CSV table of C-alpha atoms and ligand atoms in Angstrom, one decimal:
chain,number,residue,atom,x,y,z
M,1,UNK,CA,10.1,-28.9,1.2
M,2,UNK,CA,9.9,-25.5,1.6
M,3,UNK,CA,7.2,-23.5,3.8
M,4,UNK,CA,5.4,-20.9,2.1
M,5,UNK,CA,2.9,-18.2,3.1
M,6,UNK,CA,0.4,-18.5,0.5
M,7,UNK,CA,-2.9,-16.6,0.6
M,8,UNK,CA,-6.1,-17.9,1.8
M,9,UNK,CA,-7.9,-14.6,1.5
M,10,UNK,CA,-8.2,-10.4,0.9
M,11,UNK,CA,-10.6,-7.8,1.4
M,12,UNK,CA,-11.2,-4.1,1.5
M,13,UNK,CA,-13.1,-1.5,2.9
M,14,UNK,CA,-13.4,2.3,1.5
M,15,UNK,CA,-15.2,5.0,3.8
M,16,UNK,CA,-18.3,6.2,2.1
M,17,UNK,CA,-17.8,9.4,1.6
M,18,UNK,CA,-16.2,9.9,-2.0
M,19,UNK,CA,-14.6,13.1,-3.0
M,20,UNK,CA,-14.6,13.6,-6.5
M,21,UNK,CA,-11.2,16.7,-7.8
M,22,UNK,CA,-14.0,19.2,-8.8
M,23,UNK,CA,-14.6,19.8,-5.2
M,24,UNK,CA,-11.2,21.0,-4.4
M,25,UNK,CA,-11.7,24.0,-7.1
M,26,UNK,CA,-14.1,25.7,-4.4
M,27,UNK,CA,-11.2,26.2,-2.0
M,28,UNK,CA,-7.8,25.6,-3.7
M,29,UNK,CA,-6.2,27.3,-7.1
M,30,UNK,CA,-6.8,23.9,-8.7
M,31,UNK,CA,-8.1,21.9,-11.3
M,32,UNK,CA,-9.3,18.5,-12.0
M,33,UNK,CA,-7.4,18.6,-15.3
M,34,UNK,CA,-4.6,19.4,-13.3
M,35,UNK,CA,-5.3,17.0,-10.8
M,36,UNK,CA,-6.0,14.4,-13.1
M,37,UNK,CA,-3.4,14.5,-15.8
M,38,UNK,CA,-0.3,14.9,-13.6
M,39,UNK,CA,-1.7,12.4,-11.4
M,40,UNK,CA,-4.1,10.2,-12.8
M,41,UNK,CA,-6.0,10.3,-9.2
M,42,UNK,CA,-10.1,11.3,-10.1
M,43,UNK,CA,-11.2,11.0,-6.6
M,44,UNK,CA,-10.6,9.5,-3.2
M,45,UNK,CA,-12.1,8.4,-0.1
M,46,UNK,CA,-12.2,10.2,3.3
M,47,UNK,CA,-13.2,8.7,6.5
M,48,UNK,CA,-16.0,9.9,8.9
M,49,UNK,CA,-15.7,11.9,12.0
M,50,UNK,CA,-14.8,9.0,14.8
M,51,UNK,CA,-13.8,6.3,11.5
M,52,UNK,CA,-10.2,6.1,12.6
M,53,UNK,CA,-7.8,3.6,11.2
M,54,UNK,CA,-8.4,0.6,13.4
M,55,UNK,CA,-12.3,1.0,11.8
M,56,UNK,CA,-11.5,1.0,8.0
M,57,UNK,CA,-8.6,-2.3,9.0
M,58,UNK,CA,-11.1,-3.8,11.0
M,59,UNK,CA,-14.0,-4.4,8.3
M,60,UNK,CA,-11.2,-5.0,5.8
M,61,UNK,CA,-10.0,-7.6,8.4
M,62,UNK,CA,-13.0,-9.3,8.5
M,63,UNK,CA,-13.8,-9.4,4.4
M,64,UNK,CA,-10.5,-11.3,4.3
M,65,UNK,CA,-11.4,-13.8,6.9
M,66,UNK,CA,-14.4,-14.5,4.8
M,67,UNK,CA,-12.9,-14.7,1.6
M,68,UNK,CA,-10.7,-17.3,3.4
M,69,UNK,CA,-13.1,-18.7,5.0
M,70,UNK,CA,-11.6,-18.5,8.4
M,71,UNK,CA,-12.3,-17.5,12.0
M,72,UNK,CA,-10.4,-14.5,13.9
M,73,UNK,CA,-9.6,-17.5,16.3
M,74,UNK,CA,-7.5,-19.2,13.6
M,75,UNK,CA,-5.2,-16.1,13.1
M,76,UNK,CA,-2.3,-16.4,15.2
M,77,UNK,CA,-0.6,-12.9,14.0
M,78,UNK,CA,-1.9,-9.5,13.1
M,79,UNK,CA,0.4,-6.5,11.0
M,80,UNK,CA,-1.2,-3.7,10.5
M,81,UNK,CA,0.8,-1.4,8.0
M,82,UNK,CA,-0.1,2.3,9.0
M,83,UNK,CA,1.3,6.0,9.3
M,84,UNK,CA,-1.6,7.2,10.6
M,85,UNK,CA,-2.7,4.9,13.6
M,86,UNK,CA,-5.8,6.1,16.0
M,87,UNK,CA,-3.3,6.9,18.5
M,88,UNK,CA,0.3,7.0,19.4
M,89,UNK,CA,-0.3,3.6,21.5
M,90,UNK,CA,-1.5,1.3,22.0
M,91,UNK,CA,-0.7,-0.1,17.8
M,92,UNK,CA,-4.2,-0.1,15.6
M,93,UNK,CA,-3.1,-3.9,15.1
M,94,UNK,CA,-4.1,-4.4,18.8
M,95,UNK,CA,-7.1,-1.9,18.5
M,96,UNK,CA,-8.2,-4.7,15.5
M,97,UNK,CA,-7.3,-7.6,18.0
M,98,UNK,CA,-9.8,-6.5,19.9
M,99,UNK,CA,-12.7,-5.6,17.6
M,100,UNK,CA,-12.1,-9.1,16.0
M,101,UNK,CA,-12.8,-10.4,19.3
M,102,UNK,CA,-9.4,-12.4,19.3
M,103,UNK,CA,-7.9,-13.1,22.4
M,104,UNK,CA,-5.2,-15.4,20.6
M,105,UNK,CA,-1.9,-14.9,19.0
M,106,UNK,CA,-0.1,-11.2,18.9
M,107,UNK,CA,-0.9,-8.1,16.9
M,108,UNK,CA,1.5,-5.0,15.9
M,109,UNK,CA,1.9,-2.2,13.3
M,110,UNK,CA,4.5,-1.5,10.9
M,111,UNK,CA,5.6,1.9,10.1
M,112,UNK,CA,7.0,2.0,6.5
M,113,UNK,CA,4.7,4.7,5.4
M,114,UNK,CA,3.5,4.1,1.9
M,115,UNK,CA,6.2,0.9,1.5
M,116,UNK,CA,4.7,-0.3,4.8
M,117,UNK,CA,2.5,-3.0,3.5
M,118,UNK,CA,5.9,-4.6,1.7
M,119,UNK,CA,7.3,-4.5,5.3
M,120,UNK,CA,4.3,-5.9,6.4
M,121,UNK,CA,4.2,-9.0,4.1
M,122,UNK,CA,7.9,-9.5,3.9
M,123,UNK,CA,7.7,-9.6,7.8
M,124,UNK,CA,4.8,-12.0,7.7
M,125,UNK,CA,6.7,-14.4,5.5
M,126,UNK,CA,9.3,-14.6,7.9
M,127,UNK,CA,7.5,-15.4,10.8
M,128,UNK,CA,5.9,-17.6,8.7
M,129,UNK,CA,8.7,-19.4,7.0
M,130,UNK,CA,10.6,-19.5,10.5
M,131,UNK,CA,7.4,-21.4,12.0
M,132,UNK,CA,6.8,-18.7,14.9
M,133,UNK,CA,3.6,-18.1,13.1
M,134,UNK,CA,0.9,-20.2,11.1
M,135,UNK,CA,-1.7,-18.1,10.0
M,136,UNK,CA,-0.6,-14.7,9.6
M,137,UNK,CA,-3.6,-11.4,9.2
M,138,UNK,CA,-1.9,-8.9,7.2
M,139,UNK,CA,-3.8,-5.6,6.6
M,140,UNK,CA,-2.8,-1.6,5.1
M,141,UNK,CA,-5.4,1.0,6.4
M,142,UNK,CA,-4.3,4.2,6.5
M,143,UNK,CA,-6.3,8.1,7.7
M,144,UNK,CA,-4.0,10.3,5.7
M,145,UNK,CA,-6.9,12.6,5.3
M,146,UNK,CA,-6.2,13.3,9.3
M,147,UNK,CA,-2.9,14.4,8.4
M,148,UNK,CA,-3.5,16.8,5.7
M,149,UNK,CA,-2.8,20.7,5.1
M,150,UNK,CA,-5.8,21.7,3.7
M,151,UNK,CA,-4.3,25.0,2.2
M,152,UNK,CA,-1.4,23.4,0.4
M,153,UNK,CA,-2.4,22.3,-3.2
M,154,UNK,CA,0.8,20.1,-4.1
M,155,UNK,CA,-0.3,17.5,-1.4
M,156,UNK,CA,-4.1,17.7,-0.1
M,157,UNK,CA,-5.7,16.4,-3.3
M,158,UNK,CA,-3.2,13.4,-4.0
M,159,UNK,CA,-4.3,11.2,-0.6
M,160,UNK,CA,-7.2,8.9,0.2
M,161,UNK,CA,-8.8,7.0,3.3
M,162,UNK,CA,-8.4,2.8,3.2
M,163,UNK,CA,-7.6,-0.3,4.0
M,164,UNK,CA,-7.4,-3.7,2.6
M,165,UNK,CA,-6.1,-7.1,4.1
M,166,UNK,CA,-4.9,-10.6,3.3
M,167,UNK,CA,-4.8,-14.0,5.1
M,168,UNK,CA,-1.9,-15.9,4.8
M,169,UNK,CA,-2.1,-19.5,5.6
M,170,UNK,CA,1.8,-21.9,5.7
M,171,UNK,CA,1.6,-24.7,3.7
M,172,UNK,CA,4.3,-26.8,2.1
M,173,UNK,CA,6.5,-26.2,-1.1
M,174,UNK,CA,8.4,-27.4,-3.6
M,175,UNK,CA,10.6,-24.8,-2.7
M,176,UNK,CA,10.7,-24.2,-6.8
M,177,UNK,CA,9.3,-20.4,-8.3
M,178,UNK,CA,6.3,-22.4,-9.5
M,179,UNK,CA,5.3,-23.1,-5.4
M,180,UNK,CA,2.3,-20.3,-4.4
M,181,UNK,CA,2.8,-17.8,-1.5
M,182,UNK,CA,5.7,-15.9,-1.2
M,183,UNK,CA,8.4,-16.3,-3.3
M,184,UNK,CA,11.0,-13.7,-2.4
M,185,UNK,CA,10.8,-10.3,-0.9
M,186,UNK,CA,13.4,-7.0,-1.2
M,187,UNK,CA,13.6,-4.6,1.1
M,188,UNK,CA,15.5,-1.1,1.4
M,189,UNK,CA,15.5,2.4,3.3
M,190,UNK,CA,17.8,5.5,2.9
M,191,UNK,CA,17.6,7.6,5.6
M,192,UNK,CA,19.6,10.6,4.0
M,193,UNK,CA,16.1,11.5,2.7
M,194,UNK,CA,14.1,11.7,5.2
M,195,UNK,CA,13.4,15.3,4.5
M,196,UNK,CA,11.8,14.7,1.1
M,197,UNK,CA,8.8,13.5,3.1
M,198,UNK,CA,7.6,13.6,6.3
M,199,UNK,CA,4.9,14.7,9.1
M,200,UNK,CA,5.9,17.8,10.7
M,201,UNK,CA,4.4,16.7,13.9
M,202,UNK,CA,4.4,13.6,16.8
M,203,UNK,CA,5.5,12.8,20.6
M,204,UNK,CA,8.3,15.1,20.2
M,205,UNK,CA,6.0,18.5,18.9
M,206,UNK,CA,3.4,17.4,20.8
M,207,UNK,CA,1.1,17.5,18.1
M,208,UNK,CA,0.1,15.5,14.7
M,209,UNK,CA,1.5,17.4,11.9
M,210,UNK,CA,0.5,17.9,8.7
M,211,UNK,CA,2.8,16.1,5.9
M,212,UNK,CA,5.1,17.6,3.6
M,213,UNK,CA,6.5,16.1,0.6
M,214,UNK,CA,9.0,17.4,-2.3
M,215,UNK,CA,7.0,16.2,-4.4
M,216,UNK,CA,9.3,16.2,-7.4
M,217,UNK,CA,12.2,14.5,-5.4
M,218,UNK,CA,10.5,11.8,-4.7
M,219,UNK,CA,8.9,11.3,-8.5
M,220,UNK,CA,12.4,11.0,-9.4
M,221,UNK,CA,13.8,8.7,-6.3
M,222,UNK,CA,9.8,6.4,-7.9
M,223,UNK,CA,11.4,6.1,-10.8
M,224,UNK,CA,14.5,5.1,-10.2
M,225,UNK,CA,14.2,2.8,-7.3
M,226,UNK,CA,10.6,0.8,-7.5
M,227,UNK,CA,11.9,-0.9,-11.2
M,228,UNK,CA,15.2,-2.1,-9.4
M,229,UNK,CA,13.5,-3.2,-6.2
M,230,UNK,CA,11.1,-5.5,-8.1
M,231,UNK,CA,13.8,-6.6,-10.7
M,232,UNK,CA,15.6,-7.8,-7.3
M,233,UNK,CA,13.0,-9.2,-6.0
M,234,UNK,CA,12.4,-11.2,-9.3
M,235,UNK,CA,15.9,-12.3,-9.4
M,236,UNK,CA,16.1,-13.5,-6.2
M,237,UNK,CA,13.3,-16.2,-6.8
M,238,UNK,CA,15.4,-16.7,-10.5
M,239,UNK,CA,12.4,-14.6,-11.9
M,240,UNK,CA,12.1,-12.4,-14.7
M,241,UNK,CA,10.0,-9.8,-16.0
M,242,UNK,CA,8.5,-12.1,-18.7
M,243,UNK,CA,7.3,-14.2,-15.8
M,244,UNK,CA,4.7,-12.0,-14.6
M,245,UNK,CA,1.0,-11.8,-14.7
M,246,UNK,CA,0.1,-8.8,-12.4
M,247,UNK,CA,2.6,-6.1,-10.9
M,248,UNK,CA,0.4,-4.5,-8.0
M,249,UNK,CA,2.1,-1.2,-7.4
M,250,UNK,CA,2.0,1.4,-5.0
M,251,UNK,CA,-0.9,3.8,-6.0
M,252,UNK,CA,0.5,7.3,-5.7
M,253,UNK,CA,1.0,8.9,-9.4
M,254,UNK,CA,-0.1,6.9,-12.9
M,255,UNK,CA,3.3,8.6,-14.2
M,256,UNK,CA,5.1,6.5,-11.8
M,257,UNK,CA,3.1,3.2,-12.3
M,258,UNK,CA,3.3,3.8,-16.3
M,259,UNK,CA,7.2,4.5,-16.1
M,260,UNK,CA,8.3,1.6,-13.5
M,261,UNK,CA,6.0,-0.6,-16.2
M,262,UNK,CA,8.0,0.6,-18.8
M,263,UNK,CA,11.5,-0.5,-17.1
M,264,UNK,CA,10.3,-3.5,-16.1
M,265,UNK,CA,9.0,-4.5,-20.3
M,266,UNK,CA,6.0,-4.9,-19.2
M,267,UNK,CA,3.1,-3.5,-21.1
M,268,UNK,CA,0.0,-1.6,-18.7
M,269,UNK,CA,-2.6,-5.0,-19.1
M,270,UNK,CA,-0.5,-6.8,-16.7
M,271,UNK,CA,-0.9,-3.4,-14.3
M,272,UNK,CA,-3.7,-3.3,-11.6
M,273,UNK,CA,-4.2,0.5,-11.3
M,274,UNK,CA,-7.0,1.8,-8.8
M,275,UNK,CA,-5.3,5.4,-8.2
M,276,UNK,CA,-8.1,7.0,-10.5
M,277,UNK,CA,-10.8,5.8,-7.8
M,278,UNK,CA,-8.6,5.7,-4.2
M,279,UNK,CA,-5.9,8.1,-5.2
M,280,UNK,CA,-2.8,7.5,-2.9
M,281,UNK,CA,-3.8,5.6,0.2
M,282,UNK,CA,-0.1,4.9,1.5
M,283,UNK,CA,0.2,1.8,3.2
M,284,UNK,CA,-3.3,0.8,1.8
M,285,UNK,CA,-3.2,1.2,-1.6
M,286,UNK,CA,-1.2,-2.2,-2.4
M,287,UNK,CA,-3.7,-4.6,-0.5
M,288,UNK,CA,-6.9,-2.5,-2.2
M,289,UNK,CA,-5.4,-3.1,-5.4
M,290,UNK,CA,-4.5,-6.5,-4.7
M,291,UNK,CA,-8.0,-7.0,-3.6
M,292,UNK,CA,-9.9,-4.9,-5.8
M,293,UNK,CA,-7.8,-6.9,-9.2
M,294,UNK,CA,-9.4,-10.2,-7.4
M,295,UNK,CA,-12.9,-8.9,-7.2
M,296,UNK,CA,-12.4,-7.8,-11.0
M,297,UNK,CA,-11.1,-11.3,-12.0
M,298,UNK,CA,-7.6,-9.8,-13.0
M,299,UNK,CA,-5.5,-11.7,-10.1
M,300,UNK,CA,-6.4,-15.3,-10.5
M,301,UNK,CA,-4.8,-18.4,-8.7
M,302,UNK,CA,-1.5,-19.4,-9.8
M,303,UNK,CA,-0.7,-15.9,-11.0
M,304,UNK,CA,2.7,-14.3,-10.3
M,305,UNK,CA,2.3,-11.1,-8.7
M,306,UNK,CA,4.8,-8.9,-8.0
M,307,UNK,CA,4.1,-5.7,-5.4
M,308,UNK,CA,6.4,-2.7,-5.4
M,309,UNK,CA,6.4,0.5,-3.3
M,310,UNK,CA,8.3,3.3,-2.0
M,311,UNK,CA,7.5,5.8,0.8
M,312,UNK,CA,9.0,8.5,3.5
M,313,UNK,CA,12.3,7.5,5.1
M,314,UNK,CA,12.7,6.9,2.0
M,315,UNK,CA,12.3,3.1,2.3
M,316,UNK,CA,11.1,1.2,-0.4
M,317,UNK,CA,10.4,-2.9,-1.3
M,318,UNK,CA,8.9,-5.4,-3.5
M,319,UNK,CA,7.4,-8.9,-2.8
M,320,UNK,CA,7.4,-11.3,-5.4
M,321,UNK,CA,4.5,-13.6,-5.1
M,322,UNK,CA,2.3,-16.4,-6.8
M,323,UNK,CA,-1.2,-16.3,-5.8
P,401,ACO,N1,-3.1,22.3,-8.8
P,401,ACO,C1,-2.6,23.1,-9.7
P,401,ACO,N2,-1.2,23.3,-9.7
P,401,ACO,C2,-0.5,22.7,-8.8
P,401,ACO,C3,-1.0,21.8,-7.9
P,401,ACO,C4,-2.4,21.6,-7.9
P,401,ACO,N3,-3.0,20.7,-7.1
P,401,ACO,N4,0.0,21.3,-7.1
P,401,ACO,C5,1.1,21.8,-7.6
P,401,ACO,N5,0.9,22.7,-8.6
P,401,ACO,C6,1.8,23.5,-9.4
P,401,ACO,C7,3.1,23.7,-8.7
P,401,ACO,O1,2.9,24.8,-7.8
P,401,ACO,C8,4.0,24.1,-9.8
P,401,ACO,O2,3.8,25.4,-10.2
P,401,ACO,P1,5.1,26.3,-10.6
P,401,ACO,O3,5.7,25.6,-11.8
P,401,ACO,O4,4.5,27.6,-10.9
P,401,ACO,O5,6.0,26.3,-9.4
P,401,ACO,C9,3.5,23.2,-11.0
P,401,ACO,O6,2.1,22.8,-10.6
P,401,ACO,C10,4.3,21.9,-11.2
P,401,ACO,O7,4.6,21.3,-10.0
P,401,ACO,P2,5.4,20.0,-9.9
P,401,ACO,O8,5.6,19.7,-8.4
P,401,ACO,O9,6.6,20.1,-10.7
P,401,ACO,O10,4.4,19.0,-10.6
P,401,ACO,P3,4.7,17.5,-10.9
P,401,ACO,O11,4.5,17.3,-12.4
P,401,ACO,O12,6.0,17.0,-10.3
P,401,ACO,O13,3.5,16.7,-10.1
P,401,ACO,C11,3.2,15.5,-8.1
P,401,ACO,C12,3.4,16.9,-8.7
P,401,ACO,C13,1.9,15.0,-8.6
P,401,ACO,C14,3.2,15.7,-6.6
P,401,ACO,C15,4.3,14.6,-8.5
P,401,ACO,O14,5.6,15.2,-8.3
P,401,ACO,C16,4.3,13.3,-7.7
P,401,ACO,O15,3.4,12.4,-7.9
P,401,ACO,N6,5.3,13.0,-6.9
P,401,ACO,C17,5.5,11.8,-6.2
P,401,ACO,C18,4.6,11.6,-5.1
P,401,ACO,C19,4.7,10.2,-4.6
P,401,ACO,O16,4.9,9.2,-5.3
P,401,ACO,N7,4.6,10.0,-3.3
P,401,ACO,C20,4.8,8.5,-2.9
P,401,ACO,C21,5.1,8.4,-1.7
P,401,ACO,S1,3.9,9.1,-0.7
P,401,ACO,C22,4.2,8.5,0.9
P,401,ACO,O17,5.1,7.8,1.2
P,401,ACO,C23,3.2,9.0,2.0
């Protein structure tokens, strides 16, 4: 036997407020052509004034915990994958504690930026698997419209506000590829390249920052890295390729998502793809996807599901998963 962390549950929320490319033309020497065909992003969410982080995880939090059916009381930990928490402390995760009305178990974030819902999960399974934790909350909700430069056209119109969540429950394997939960996880970081992008800002500025991003660096670091991530991940729970119903990947460029596809043999109907509607949403975008492909009937139980993502630091990850 085998403990697995197998999910009970996911959700999402999206701010109201949608912002379709066209309305970057009025201010920026852009396009939604532009936007759109390098990109594949068609619009994003931003948050309200006063909707931080710890709002958007929140509501995603607690459309998990109905999907699963399950009280805040029955949750015994909380990671909350976010670059952009409310403040520098105390961690959103807490901030969610709180609104959930827990009182119960621990809460904390992960900082992986847009790979930090991997972390998040892969971190989950191992408290999970190691019985420090039953029932695990795991949520990505990110503000990265907070951390914007509004003048600077390679970055502002690629991000979105979000969050989504799963509930992860342990229950007993065969300890064979066919259990469901979490089958294996990969995780990696290089932090030679932790110029290619970052926020110029934090404790030691004494300010936020705005991020910055090579953008072309890290197309070609996508490339490269997110295919041999998942393949590891794959191998390590004697996986292949053929074996999957539904990669989830990180959200940030349809190039990317189309190309990593490509590697893996995989044609784009075993792809959720959400970027056209979120855009990039960092530590958010694999739990949206993973809960907006539910909602459309694309994830179904018993599917294999891989996630792959890579991020500032650079660090990068895939969990291999059957849902
Ligand atoms: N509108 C019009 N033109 C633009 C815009 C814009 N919004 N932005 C850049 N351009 C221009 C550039 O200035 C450049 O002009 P030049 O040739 O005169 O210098 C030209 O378009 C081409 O720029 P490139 O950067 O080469 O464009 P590219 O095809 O590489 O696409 C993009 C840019 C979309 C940023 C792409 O490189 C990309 O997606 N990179 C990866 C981003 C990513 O995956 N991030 C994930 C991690 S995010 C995280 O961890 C938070």
């Amino acid at each position: 036997m085998t403990l697995r962390a197998v999910v009970k549950g996911c959700g999402h929320y999206l701010p109201d407020r949608v912002v379709e490319n066209a309305e970057f033309e009025a201010s920026l020497d852009t396009s939604d052509e532009w936007i759109r065909s390098r990109s594949g992003i068609e619009r994003r969410h931003f948050s309200a004034e006063g909707q931080g982080t710890s709002v958007l995880a929140t509501r995603a939090a607690q459309a998990a915990l109905a999907d699963a059916g399950m009280e805040a009381s029955e949750i015994d930990v909380i990671i909350l994958a976010t670059s952009t928490p409310d403040m520098t402390f105390p961690s959103a995760a807490t901030m969610v504690q709180g609104n959930l009305g827990m009182t119960n178990g621990f809460a904390y974030d992960v900082q992986a930026v847009c790979a930090g819902f991997v972390f998040a999960l892969a971190n989950a399974n191992a408290l999970i698997q190691s019985g420090q934790a039953k029932t695990a909350l795991v949520i990505g909700a990110e503000t990265f419209s907070r951390i914007m430069d509004w003048t600077d056209r390679s970055t502002c119109v690629l991000f979105g506000d979000g969050a989504g969540a799963l509930v992860l429950k342990a229950e007993d394997g065969e300890g064979t590829s066919a259990d469901r939960g979490i089958l294996s996880t990969d995780l990696n970081s290089d932090g030679r390249y932790r110029d290619l992008l970052y926020v110029d800002g934090g404790v030691a500025t004494q300010n936020t920052g705005k991020l910055r991003m090579e953008g072309r660096e890290i197309f070609r670091h996508a490339v490269e890295k997110l295919a041999q991530t998942a393949e590891a991940a794959l191998q390590k729970a004697s996986l292949s390729p053929q074996d999957v119903d539904w990669v989830v990947p990180h959200q940030a460029n349809i190039r990317i998502i189309q190309s990593t596809a490509r590697k893996l043999g995989l044609d784009m109907e075993h792809v959720v793809v959400t970027v056209q509607d979120h855009g990039n949403t960092s530590a958010a975008s694999i739990p949206l996807a993973l809960s907006v492909g539910h909602a459309r009937g694309q994830i179904k139980p018993g599917d294999l599901v891989v996630t792959e993502a890579i991020g500032g630091g650079l660090a990068w990850g895939s969990v291999v998963l059957r849902w």
